Coordinates of C-alpha atoms in Angstrom, one line a residue:
Chain O
V1 CA -143.4 -162.6 -24.2
R2 CA -141.0 -164.4 -26.5
Q3 CA -142.0 -164.8 -30.1
H4 CA -142.2 -168.4 -31.4
G5 CA -138.6 -169.1 -32.5
P6 CA -137.7 -169.3 -36.2
D7 CA -136.7 -172.9 -36.2
T8 CA -139.6 -174.3 -34.2
L9 CA -143.3 -174.2 -34.9
G10 CA -146.5 -175.6 -33.5
T11 CA -147.2 -177.9 -36.4
A12 CA -147.3 -177.5 -40.1
L13 CA -149.4 -179.4 -42.6
V14 CA -148.3 -179.5 -46.3
N15 CA -151.1 -180.8 -48.5
G16 CA -152.6 -182.5 -45.5
I17 CA -149.4 -184.2 -44.4
E18 CA -147.5 -183.2 -41.3
G19 CA -144.2 -181.8 -42.2
D20 CA -142.2 -178.6 -42.1
A21 CA -141.0 -178.3 -45.7
V22 CA -142.2 -177.5 -49.2
S23 CA -140.6 -178.3 -52.5
V24 CA -137.9 -176.0 -53.7
L25 CA -139.9 -175.9 -57.0
D26 CA -142.9 -174.4 -55.3
R27 CA -144.1 -171.4 -57.3
G28 CA -144.9 -169.6 -54.0
L29 CA -141.2 -169.5 -53.4
A30 CA -140.1 -168.9 -57.0
Y31 CA -142.5 -166.0 -57.8
G32 CA -144.7 -165.4 -54.8
D33 CA -147.4 -167.1 -56.9
G34 CA -150.0 -167.6 -54.2
V35 CA -152.1 -166.1 -51.5
F36 CA -152.4 -166.3 -47.7
R37 CA -154.5 -165.8 -44.7
T38 CA -153.6 -165.4 -41.0
L39 CA -156.3 -166.4 -38.6
R40 CA -156.8 -166.7 -34.9
V41 CA -158.0 -170.1 -33.8
L42 CA -159.6 -170.4 -30.3
D43 CA -159.9 -173.9 -28.9
G44 CA -159.6 -175.4 -32.4
R45 CA -162.3 -173.1 -33.9
P46 CA -161.1 -170.6 -36.5
F47 CA -162.4 -167.1 -35.7
L48 CA -164.5 -165.4 -38.4
W49 CA -164.1 -168.6 -40.5
S50 CA -166.9 -167.9 -43.0
R51 CA -165.3 -164.5 -43.9
Q52 CA -161.8 -165.8 -43.8
Y53 CA -162.7 -168.7 -46.2
A54 CA -164.7 -166.4 -48.5
K55 CA -161.7 -164.0 -48.7
L56 CA -159.3 -166.9 -49.4
A57 CA -161.6 -168.1 -52.1
A58 CA -161.9 -164.6 -53.7
D59 CA -158.1 -164.1 -53.6
C60 CA -157.5 -167.6 -55.1
A61 CA -160.1 -166.7 -57.9
A62 CA -158.3 -163.4 -58.6
L63 CA -155.1 -165.4 -59.3
K64 CA -157.0 -168.3 -61.0
L65 CA -155.9 -170.7 -58.3
S66 CA -158.4 -173.4 -57.2
V67 CA -159.2 -172.9 -53.6
P68 CA -159.0 -175.9 -51.2
A69 CA -162.5 -177.2 -50.3
R70 CA -163.9 -175.6 -47.2
P71 CA -164.6 -178.7 -45.1
L72 CA -161.1 -180.1 -45.8
L73 CA -159.4 -176.8 -44.9
E74 CA -161.6 -176.4 -41.8
R75 CA -160.6 -179.9 -40.6
E76 CA -156.9 -179.2 -41.2
V77 CA -157.1 -175.8 -39.4
S78 CA -158.7 -177.5 -36.4
H79 CA -156.2 -180.4 -36.4
I80 CA -153.2 -178.1 -36.6
A81 CA -154.3 -175.9 -33.8
A82 CA -155.8 -178.7 -31.6
H83 CA -153.2 -178.5 -28.8
I84 CA -152.9 -174.7 -28.8
P85 CA -155.8 -173.0 -26.9
D86 CA -155.2 -169.6 -28.6
A87 CA -153.4 -170.1 -31.9
I88 CA -152.5 -168.2 -35.0
V89 CA -152.8 -170.3 -38.1
K90 CA -151.4 -169.2 -41.4
I91 CA -152.9 -170.7 -44.5
I92 CA -150.8 -170.4 -47.7
V93 CA -152.2 -171.5 -51.1
T94 CA -149.6 -171.6 -53.9
R95 CA -149.7 -172.5 -57.5
G96 CA -147.8 -175.7 -56.6
A97 CA -144.5 -177.1 -57.8
A98 CA -143.4 -176.6 -61.4
A99 CA -140.5 -176.4 -63.8
R100 CA -138.7 -173.1 -64.4
G101 CA -140.6 -170.4 -66.2
Y102 CA -143.4 -167.9 -65.6
A103 CA -146.0 -169.8 -67.7
I104 CA -148.6 -171.5 -65.5
P105 CA -148.4 -175.3 -66.3
R106 CA -151.8 -176.7 -67.2
A107 CA -151.2 -179.5 -64.7
A108 CA -150.3 -177.2 -61.8
K109 CA -151.8 -178.5 -58.6
P110 CA -152.1 -175.9 -55.9
H111 CA -150.2 -176.6 -52.6
R112 CA -151.9 -175.8 -49.3
I113 CA -149.6 -175.0 -46.4
L114 CA -150.9 -174.5 -42.9
I115 CA -148.6 -173.3 -40.1
S116 CA -149.7 -172.9 -36.5
A117 CA -148.1 -171.1 -33.6
P118 CA -149.3 -170.0 -30.2
L119 CA -150.5 -166.4 -30.1
A120 CA -147.4 -164.6 -28.9
H121 CA -149.2 -161.8 -26.9
R122 CA -152.4 -162.8 -25.3
R123 CA -153.8 -159.7 -23.7
G124 CA -156.8 -157.5 -23.4
P125 CA -157.7 -154.7 -25.9
V126 CA -154.8 -152.4 -26.6
S127 CA -155.6 -148.9 -25.3
G128 CA -153.6 -147.1 -27.9
V129 CA -150.5 -147.4 -30.1
E130 CA -147.8 -145.1 -31.6
V131 CA -147.3 -145.3 -35.4
L132 CA -144.6 -144.1 -37.8
L133 CA -145.2 -142.6 -41.2
C134 CA -143.2 -144.9 -43.5
E135 CA -141.0 -143.6 -46.3
T136 CA -141.6 -146.8 -48.4
R137 CA -144.4 -146.1 -50.9
L138 CA -146.8 -148.7 -52.3
A139 CA -146.7 -149.1 -56.1
L140 CA -150.1 -148.9 -58.0
Q141 CA -151.1 -152.2 -59.4
P142 CA -154.9 -152.4 -59.9
R143 CA -154.6 -156.1 -61.1
L144 CA -153.3 -157.2 -57.6
A145 CA -154.8 -154.5 -55.4
G146 CA -156.8 -155.9 -52.4
I147 CA -155.5 -159.4 -52.8
K148 CA -153.4 -160.9 -49.9
H149 CA -150.9 -162.4 -52.3
L150 CA -147.3 -163.6 -51.5
N151 CA -145.6 -160.6 -53.1
R152 CA -145.0 -158.6 -49.9
L153 CA -141.5 -157.0 -50.3
E154 CA -143.0 -153.6 -49.9
N155 CA -144.4 -154.5 -46.5
V156 CA -141.0 -156.0 -45.5
L157 CA -139.2 -152.8 -46.6
A158 CA -141.7 -150.6 -44.8
R159 CA -141.5 -152.7 -41.6
S160 CA -137.7 -152.5 -41.7
E161 CA -137.9 -148.7 -41.3
W162 CA -138.1 -148.9 -37.5
R163 CA -136.9 -151.1 -34.6
E164 CA -138.2 -149.1 -31.7
P165 CA -140.5 -151.4 -29.7
A166 CA -142.6 -148.4 -28.8
I167 CA -143.8 -148.1 -32.4
A168 CA -146.5 -150.6 -33.1
E169 CA -147.1 -150.1 -36.8
G170 CA -146.2 -148.0 -39.8
L171 CA -148.5 -146.0 -42.0
L172 CA -148.1 -146.5 -45.7
R173 CA -148.8 -144.1 -48.6
D174 CA -148.9 -145.0 -52.3
I175 CA -146.5 -143.4 -54.7
E176 CA -149.0 -140.6 -55.3
G177 CA -149.2 -139.8 -51.6
N178 CA -152.5 -141.3 -50.8
V179 CA -152.6 -142.9 -47.3
I180 CA -153.5 -146.6 -47.8
S181 CA -153.0 -148.7 -44.7
G182 CA -150.6 -150.0 -42.0
T183 CA -147.9 -152.5 -42.9
M184 CA -150.1 -155.3 -41.6
S185 CA -153.4 -153.6 -40.8
N186 CA -156.1 -151.5 -42.4
L187 CA -156.7 -147.9 -41.5
F188 CA -159.8 -146.0 -40.4
L189 CA -160.2 -142.3 -39.6
V190 CA -163.1 -140.6 -37.8
R191 CA -164.0 -137.0 -38.6
G192 CA -167.1 -135.2 -37.5
G193 CA -168.8 -138.5 -36.7
R194 CA -168.0 -139.9 -40.2
L195 CA -165.9 -143.0 -40.7
L196 CA -163.3 -142.8 -43.5
T197 CA -161.2 -145.5 -44.9
P198 CA -158.9 -145.6 -48.0
E199 CA -160.1 -147.2 -51.2
L200 CA -157.9 -150.2 -52.1
T201 CA -158.5 -150.4 -55.8
R202 CA -154.9 -149.6 -56.8
C203 CA -152.8 -151.1 -54.0
G204 CA -153.1 -152.4 -50.5
V205 CA -154.8 -155.5 -48.9
A206 CA -158.5 -155.4 -48.3
G207 CA -158.6 -157.3 -45.0
V208 CA -161.5 -159.3 -43.4
Q209 CA -161.7 -157.0 -40.4
R210 CA -162.0 -153.9 -42.6
A211 CA -164.8 -155.5 -44.6
R212 CA -166.5 -156.4 -41.3
I213 CA -166.3 -152.9 -40.0
I214 CA -167.6 -151.5 -43.2
E215 CA -170.6 -153.8 -42.9
L216 CA -171.1 -153.0 -39.3
A217 CA -171.0 -149.3 -40.0
R218 CA -173.7 -149.7 -42.6
R219 CA -175.8 -151.8 -40.3
H220 CA -175.5 -149.2 -37.5
K221 CA -176.1 -146.3 -39.9
M222 CA -172.8 -144.7 -39.2
P223 CA -171.8 -142.4 -42.1
L224 CA -169.0 -144.1 -44.0
Q225 CA -166.8 -142.9 -46.8
I226 CA -164.4 -145.1 -48.8
G227 CA -162.1 -142.9 -50.9
R228 CA -158.7 -141.3 -51.4
L229 CA -157.2 -139.9 -48.3
G230 CA -154.1 -137.8 -47.8
I231 CA -151.8 -137.6 -44.8
E232 CA -153.4 -134.3 -44.0
D233 CA -156.7 -136.2 -43.5
V234 CA -155.0 -138.4 -40.9
Y235 CA -153.6 -135.4 -39.0
A236 CA -157.0 -133.7 -39.1
A237 CA -158.9 -136.7 -37.9
D238 CA -160.7 -136.8 -34.6
E239 CA -159.7 -140.5 -34.2
V240 CA -157.4 -142.8 -36.0
F241 CA -157.4 -146.6 -35.7
L242 CA -155.9 -149.7 -37.2
V243 CA -157.6 -153.1 -37.6
N244 CA -156.9 -156.6 -38.6
S245 CA -158.5 -159.9 -37.6
V246 CA -155.6 -160.9 -35.2
I247 CA -155.0 -157.5 -33.5
G248 CA -158.7 -156.6 -33.5
L249 CA -158.7 -152.8 -33.3
W250 CA -155.8 -150.5 -32.2
P251 CA -156.6 -146.8 -31.6
V252 CA -153.7 -144.7 -32.8
I253 CA -152.6 -142.2 -30.1
K254 CA -149.3 -140.9 -31.6
L255 CA -147.9 -140.2 -35.1
G256 CA -144.7 -138.1 -34.9
R257 CA -145.6 -135.0 -32.8
K258 CA -149.4 -135.5 -33.3
K259 CA -151.3 -137.1 -30.4
W260 CA -154.8 -138.4 -30.1
K261 CA -156.8 -139.8 -27.3
A262 CA -158.4 -143.2 -27.8
G263 CA -161.8 -142.1 -29.0
E264 CA -165.4 -142.9 -28.5
T265 CA -166.0 -144.2 -32.0
A266 CA -163.2 -146.7 -31.8
A267 CA -164.7 -147.9 -28.5
E268 CA -168.2 -148.1 -30.0
I269 CA -166.9 -150.1 -33.0
R270 CA -165.1 -152.5 -30.6
Q271 CA -168.4 -153.1 -29.0
W272 CA -170.0 -153.8 -32.4
L273 CA -167.2 -156.3 -33.2
K274 CA -167.6 -158.0 -29.8
Q275 CA -171.4 -158.3 -30.3
D276 CA -170.9 -159.6 -33.9
E277 CA -168.7 -162.4 -32.5
R278 CA -171.5 -163.5 -30.3
D279 CA -174.0 -163.4 -33.2
Chain J
V1 CA -138.6 -181.3 -76.5
R2 CA -140.2 -182.0 -73.2
Q3 CA -139.7 -179.6 -70.3
H4 CA -138.2 -181.0 -67.2
G5 CA -141.2 -182.3 -65.2
P6 CA -142.5 -180.5 -62.2
D7 CA -141.8 -183.3 -59.8
T8 CA -138.3 -184.2 -60.9
L9 CA -135.2 -182.1 -61.0
G10 CA -131.6 -182.6 -61.7
T11 CA -130.5 -181.9 -58.1
A12 CA -131.1 -179.3 -55.5
L13 CA -128.9 -178.0 -52.8
V14 CA -130.4 -176.2 -49.8
N15 CA -127.7 -174.5 -47.7
G16 CA -125.2 -176.9 -49.2
I17 CA -127.1 -180.0 -48.4
E18 CA -128.7 -182.2 -51.1
G19 CA -132.5 -182.0 -50.7
D20 CA -135.6 -180.9 -52.5
A21 CA -137.3 -179.0 -49.8
V22 CA -137.2 -175.7 -47.8
S23 CA -138.7 -174.8 -44.5
V24 CA -142.4 -173.7 -44.6
L25 CA -141.2 -170.7 -42.5
D26 CA -138.8 -169.5 -45.3
R27 CA -139.4 -165.8 -45.9
G28 CA -138.9 -166.4 -49.6
L29 CA -142.2 -168.3 -49.5
A30 CA -143.9 -166.1 -47.0
Y31 CA -143.2 -162.7 -48.6
G32 CA -141.0 -163.2 -51.7
D33 CA -138.2 -161.9 -49.4
G34 CA -135.2 -162.8 -51.5
V35 CA -133.6 -162.7 -54.9
F36 CA -132.6 -165.1 -57.7
R37 CA -130.4 -165.7 -60.7
T38 CA -130.8 -168.2 -63.5
L39 CA -127.6 -169.2 -65.2
R40 CA -126.4 -171.5 -67.9
V41 CA -123.7 -173.9 -66.7
L42 CA -121.6 -175.6 -69.4
D43 CA -119.6 -178.6 -68.4
G44 CA -119.8 -177.5 -64.8
R45 CA -118.6 -174.0 -65.5
P46 CA -121.1 -171.2 -64.9
F47 CA -121.4 -169.0 -67.9
L48 CA -120.7 -165.2 -67.2
W49 CA -120.0 -166.1 -63.6
S50 CA -118.3 -162.9 -62.6
R51 CA -121.2 -160.8 -63.9
Q52 CA -123.8 -163.2 -62.4
Y53 CA -122.2 -163.2 -59.0
A54 CA -121.8 -159.4 -59.1
K55 CA -125.4 -159.0 -59.9
L56 CA -126.5 -161.4 -57.2
A57 CA -124.3 -159.5 -54.7
A58 CA -125.8 -156.2 -55.8
D59 CA -129.4 -157.5 -55.5
C60 CA -128.7 -159.0 -52.1
A61 CA -127.2 -155.7 -51.0
A62 CA -130.3 -153.8 -52.2
L63 CA -132.4 -156.0 -49.9
K64 CA -129.8 -155.9 -47.1
L65 CA -129.3 -159.7 -47.5
S66 CA -125.8 -161.1 -47.0
V67 CA -124.7 -162.7 -50.2
P68 CA -123.2 -166.2 -50.0
A69 CA -119.4 -166.2 -50.5
R70 CA -118.3 -166.5 -54.1
P71 CA -116.0 -169.6 -53.9
L72 CA -118.7 -171.5 -51.9
L73 CA -121.4 -170.7 -54.4
E74 CA -119.2 -171.5 -57.3
R75 CA -118.3 -174.9 -55.9
E76 CA -122.0 -175.6 -55.3
V77 CA -123.0 -174.5 -58.8
S78 CA -120.4 -176.8 -60.3
H79 CA -121.4 -179.7 -58.0
I80 CA -125.1 -179.4 -58.8
A81 CA -124.5 -179.3 -62.5
A82 CA -121.7 -181.8 -62.6
H83 CA -123.6 -184.6 -64.4
I84 CA -125.4 -182.3 -66.8
P85 CA -123.3 -181.1 -69.8
D86 CA -125.6 -178.1 -70.5
A87 CA -127.5 -177.1 -67.4
I88 CA -129.6 -174.3 -66.1
V89 CA -128.9 -173.5 -62.5
K90 CA -131.2 -171.3 -60.5
I91 CA -129.8 -169.7 -57.4
I92 CA -132.3 -168.4 -54.9
V93 CA -131.1 -166.4 -51.8
T94 CA -133.8 -165.8 -49.2
R95 CA -134.0 -164.0 -45.9
G96 CA -134.2 -167.5 -44.3
A97 CA -136.7 -169.0 -41.9
A98 CA -138.5 -166.8 -39.4
A99 CA -141.5 -166.5 -37.2
R100 CA -144.6 -164.7 -38.6
G101 CA -144.4 -161.0 -39.2
Y102 CA -142.8 -158.6 -41.7
A103 CA -140.1 -157.4 -39.3
I104 CA -136.7 -158.8 -40.3
P105 CA -135.4 -160.8 -37.4
R106 CA -131.9 -159.7 -36.2
A107 CA -130.8 -163.4 -36.3
A108 CA -132.1 -164.1 -39.8
K109 CA -129.7 -166.3 -41.6
P110 CA -130.1 -166.3 -45.4
H111 CA -131.0 -169.5 -47.1
R112 CA -129.3 -170.4 -50.4
I113 CA -131.2 -172.7 -52.7
L114 CA -129.7 -174.1 -55.9
I115 CA -131.7 -176.0 -58.4
S116 CA -130.3 -177.6 -61.6
A117 CA -132.1 -178.9 -64.7
P118 CA -130.9 -179.8 -68.1
L119 CA -131.4 -177.0 -70.7
A120 CA -134.7 -178.0 -72.3
H121 CA -133.9 -176.7 -75.8
R122 CA -130.3 -177.0 -76.9
R123 CA -130.2 -175.4 -80.3
G124 CA -128.4 -172.8 -82.4
P125 CA -129.2 -169.1 -82.5
V126 CA -132.9 -168.3 -82.9
S127 CA -133.5 -166.6 -86.2
G128 CA -136.5 -164.6 -85.0
V129 CA -139.5 -164.6 -82.7
E130 CA -143.1 -163.4 -82.6
V131 CA -144.0 -161.4 -79.5
L132 CA -147.3 -160.2 -78.0
L133 CA -148.0 -156.8 -76.5
C134 CA -149.2 -157.7 -72.9
E135 CA -152.2 -156.0 -71.2
T136 CA -150.6 -156.5 -67.8
R137 CA -148.8 -153.3 -66.8
L138 CA -145.8 -153.0 -64.5
A139 CA -146.3 -151.0 -61.3
L140 CA -143.8 -148.2 -60.6
Q141 CA -141.7 -149.1 -57.5
P142 CA -138.3 -147.3 -57.6
R143 CA -137.2 -149.0 -54.4
L144 CA -137.3 -152.4 -56.1
A145 CA -136.7 -151.5 -59.7
G146 CA -133.9 -153.4 -61.4
I147 CA -133.6 -156.1 -58.7
K148 CA -134.3 -159.7 -59.6
H149 CA -136.3 -160.3 -56.4
L150 CA -138.9 -163.0 -55.8
N151 CA -142.0 -160.8 -56.1
R152 CA -142.8 -161.8 -59.7
L153 CA -146.6 -162.0 -59.8
E154 CA -146.7 -159.3 -62.5
N155 CA -144.5 -161.6 -64.7
V156 CA -146.8 -164.5 -64.0
L157 CA -149.9 -162.5 -64.9
A158 CA -148.3 -161.2 -68.1
R159 CA -147.0 -164.7 -69.2
S160 CA -150.5 -166.1 -68.6
E161 CA -151.9 -163.8 -71.4
W162 CA -151.0 -166.3 -74.1
R163 CA -150.7 -170.0 -74.7
E164 CA -149.9 -170.0 -78.4
P165 CA -146.6 -171.8 -78.9
A166 CA -145.8 -169.5 -81.8
I167 CA -145.5 -166.6 -79.4
A168 CA -142.2 -166.6 -77.7
E169 CA -142.4 -163.6 -75.4
G170 CA -144.6 -160.8 -74.3
L171 CA -143.7 -157.1 -74.2
L172 CA -144.5 -155.3 -71.0
R173 CA -145.4 -151.6 -70.5
D174 CA -145.5 -149.8 -67.1
I175 CA -148.7 -148.2 -65.9
E176 CA -147.8 -145.0 -67.7
G177 CA -147.4 -146.7 -71.0
N178 CA -143.6 -146.8 -71.2
V179 CA -142.3 -150.0 -72.8
I180 CA -140.0 -151.8 -70.3
S181 CA -139.0 -155.3 -71.2
G182 CA -140.2 -158.8 -72.1
T183 CA -141.7 -161.0 -69.3
M184 CA -138.3 -162.7 -68.9
S185 CA -136.0 -160.7 -71.1
N186 CA -134.7 -157.2 -71.7
L187 CA -135.5 -155.2 -74.7
F188 CA -133.4 -153.3 -77.3
L189 CA -134.5 -151.3 -80.3
V190 CA -132.3 -150.1 -83.2
R191 CA -133.2 -146.9 -85.0
G192 CA -131.0 -145.0 -87.4
G193 CA -128.0 -147.0 -86.3
R194 CA -128.6 -146.1 -82.6
L195 CA -129.2 -148.6 -79.9
L196 CA -132.1 -147.8 -77.6
T197 CA -133.1 -149.6 -74.4
P198 CA -135.6 -148.7 -71.6
E199 CA -134.4 -147.2 -68.4
L200 CA -135.2 -149.5 -65.5
T201 CA -135.2 -147.0 -62.6
R202 CA -138.9 -147.4 -61.7
C203 CA -139.7 -151.0 -62.6
G204 CA -138.3 -154.0 -64.5
V205 CA -135.3 -156.2 -64.0
A206 CA -131.9 -155.0 -65.1
G207 CA -130.4 -158.3 -66.4
V208 CA -126.8 -159.3 -66.8
Q209 CA -127.1 -159.7 -70.6
R210 CA -128.5 -156.2 -70.9
A211 CA -125.6 -154.8 -68.9
R212 CA -123.2 -156.7 -71.1
I213 CA -124.7 -155.3 -74.3
I214 CA -124.6 -151.8 -73.0
E215 CA -120.9 -152.2 -72.2
L216 CA -120.1 -153.8 -75.6
A217 CA -122.0 -151.0 -77.4
R218 CA -119.8 -148.4 -75.5
R219 CA -116.7 -150.4 -76.3
H220 CA -117.6 -150.6 -80.0
K221 CA -118.7 -146.9 -80.1
M222 CA -122.2 -147.7 -81.1
P223 CA -124.5 -144.8 -80.2
L224 CA -126.6 -145.9 -77.3
Q225 CA -129.5 -144.3 -75.5
I226 CA -131.1 -145.5 -72.2
G227 CA -134.4 -143.7 -71.6
R228 CA -138.1 -143.8 -71.7
L229 CA -139.6 -145.5 -74.8
G230 CA -143.2 -145.8 -75.9
I231 CA -144.8 -148.5 -77.9
E232 CA -144.7 -146.2 -80.9
D233 CA -140.9 -146.3 -80.6
V234 CA -141.1 -150.1 -80.9
Y235 CA -143.2 -149.9 -84.0
A236 CA -140.9 -147.3 -85.6
A237 CA -137.7 -149.3 -84.8
D238 CA -135.6 -150.7 -87.7
E239 CA -134.8 -153.7 -85.4
V240 CA -136.2 -155.0 -82.2
F241 CA -134.5 -157.7 -80.1
L242 CA -134.8 -159.4 -76.7
V243 CA -131.9 -160.6 -74.5
N244 CA -131.2 -162.6 -71.4
S245 CA -128.3 -164.7 -70.4
V246 CA -130.0 -168.0 -71.1
I247 CA -131.6 -167.2 -74.5
G248 CA -128.8 -165.0 -75.6
L249 CA -130.4 -162.7 -78.2
W250 CA -133.7 -163.1 -80.0
P251 CA -134.5 -160.8 -82.9
V252 CA -138.2 -159.9 -82.9
I253 CA -139.8 -160.4 -86.3
K254 CA -143.5 -160.0 -85.5
L255 CA -145.6 -158.0 -83.1
G256 CA -149.3 -158.0 -84.0
R257 CA -149.5 -157.0 -87.6
K258 CA -146.0 -155.4 -87.6
K259 CA -143.2 -157.4 -89.1
W260 CA -139.4 -157.0 -89.1
K261 CA -136.6 -158.8 -90.7
A262 CA -133.8 -160.1 -88.3
G263 CA -131.5 -157.1 -88.7
E264 CA -127.8 -156.5 -89.1
T265 CA -127.3 -154.8 -85.8
A266 CA -128.6 -157.8 -83.9
A267 CA -126.3 -160.0 -85.9
E268 CA -123.4 -157.7 -85.1
I269 CA -124.2 -157.7 -81.4
R270 CA -124.4 -161.5 -81.5
Q271 CA -120.9 -161.5 -82.9
W272 CA -119.7 -159.2 -80.1
L273 CA -121.3 -161.5 -77.5
K274 CA -119.6 -164.5 -79.0
Q275 CA -116.2 -162.8 -79.0
D276 CA -116.7 -161.6 -75.5
E277 CA -117.3 -165.2 -74.4
R278 CA -113.9 -166.1 -75.8
D279 CA -112.1 -163.2 -74.1

């Protein structure tokens, strides 16, 4: 399946107007001063929309950006994905265009940029993936931790560590050695029937799918621990899996020489996620 | 003096073509995947051009971006600033436009974006500035330290800590408490005739003007130490000054309750800088 080419795109909307360009003065370009979301849109309906919008609003608030109104954004998402049955829509909210300088202009008006593309790989649940342990480490920045902001060079560096198509994702540690996430996914471990996931108070992105699984675990009374985890915890885990709202859930079956079988807990959580969609 | 408005600009060139917009798929916008330079251009001639280009090339290399050819870039800088006697030109080099995903496409062609504006405040040397000690801390990321990349949310957060026009700049510490720089300038201290400046191996931007002063200090046999400095070193300094290639050199005369006089060493270094321009 070919990825959507770099010079073509389904459609883009910039502040509600069809177009494929933003101002060279946009602070999103200048400083990464903005946030984003990537959502799956099925038949024009954004998947997990309430959660996605709530997270966008929270991330905007964290950067003191005003979030676009929900009905407006919802209309635009539906519009942009109207002719793509199974689409990925990326929403970017930036601080807007401004003169040079880090100071946030009082009059700054946020820009909203929506980009749609067909989902490149439409397929059933992935049975298991191989991952790499990245050398790139995440810096500790509590002020930005959890936020899906536009400063993503660490993710770019980490993702550039491999080209082998067999490797689906890379595991990231922070500079102290704590395991944090994948380059574009959140991480869960299972050990002795307990679900473990890294705390993301000093780095990393706290994704919508992670939040959903944490909630579902609580609802289903599965023991859950959010805390600091080392790479030894990964190797010692009975199951390892990665999640985000586009991929769903990927069981990890290989990391270096270590192998796992796709486990029962991952399968159970997939069932929860499926039921939750129908709710 | 009014700043150049957010919706107007001198001129912009995107990949050599006049225009004020870049693709919504630009990885500079998506991830901050790129680098930049801000230079002063006097009568069409970029100031400190050899150093500026060398630093741009080094920063591009650090991110494995191919740097635009020097003669091409020089022509474009002159062209864009042709009708502005005293201009600021910003050069942005990004990874180019690409489909969604952190992986760097093999075919990625860098984008070069040049933006010119008249220098907002044309004036003589600044006699002294007041600075603020910022609460925002810089994260430690040795892989990106020194590079003037487009991930600048920390600078934006720090600069948003004050609005008082009397305060010209904010001092930044890293998460361990080491003093690193201003939000848009590099820092020097003078103590007992010795020049001190923070090492920038774990965070911060190693600017062209800083490199120039380090070279000039060596040439003039002024004792110089590049190392870790705490805020107590700032308070204990005989002189404190900030530098970048647009502002030149700003003596710091006030930080909280602490006051300094603009010192002799700063004046001497200004003379060196002036002579160096004539060389």
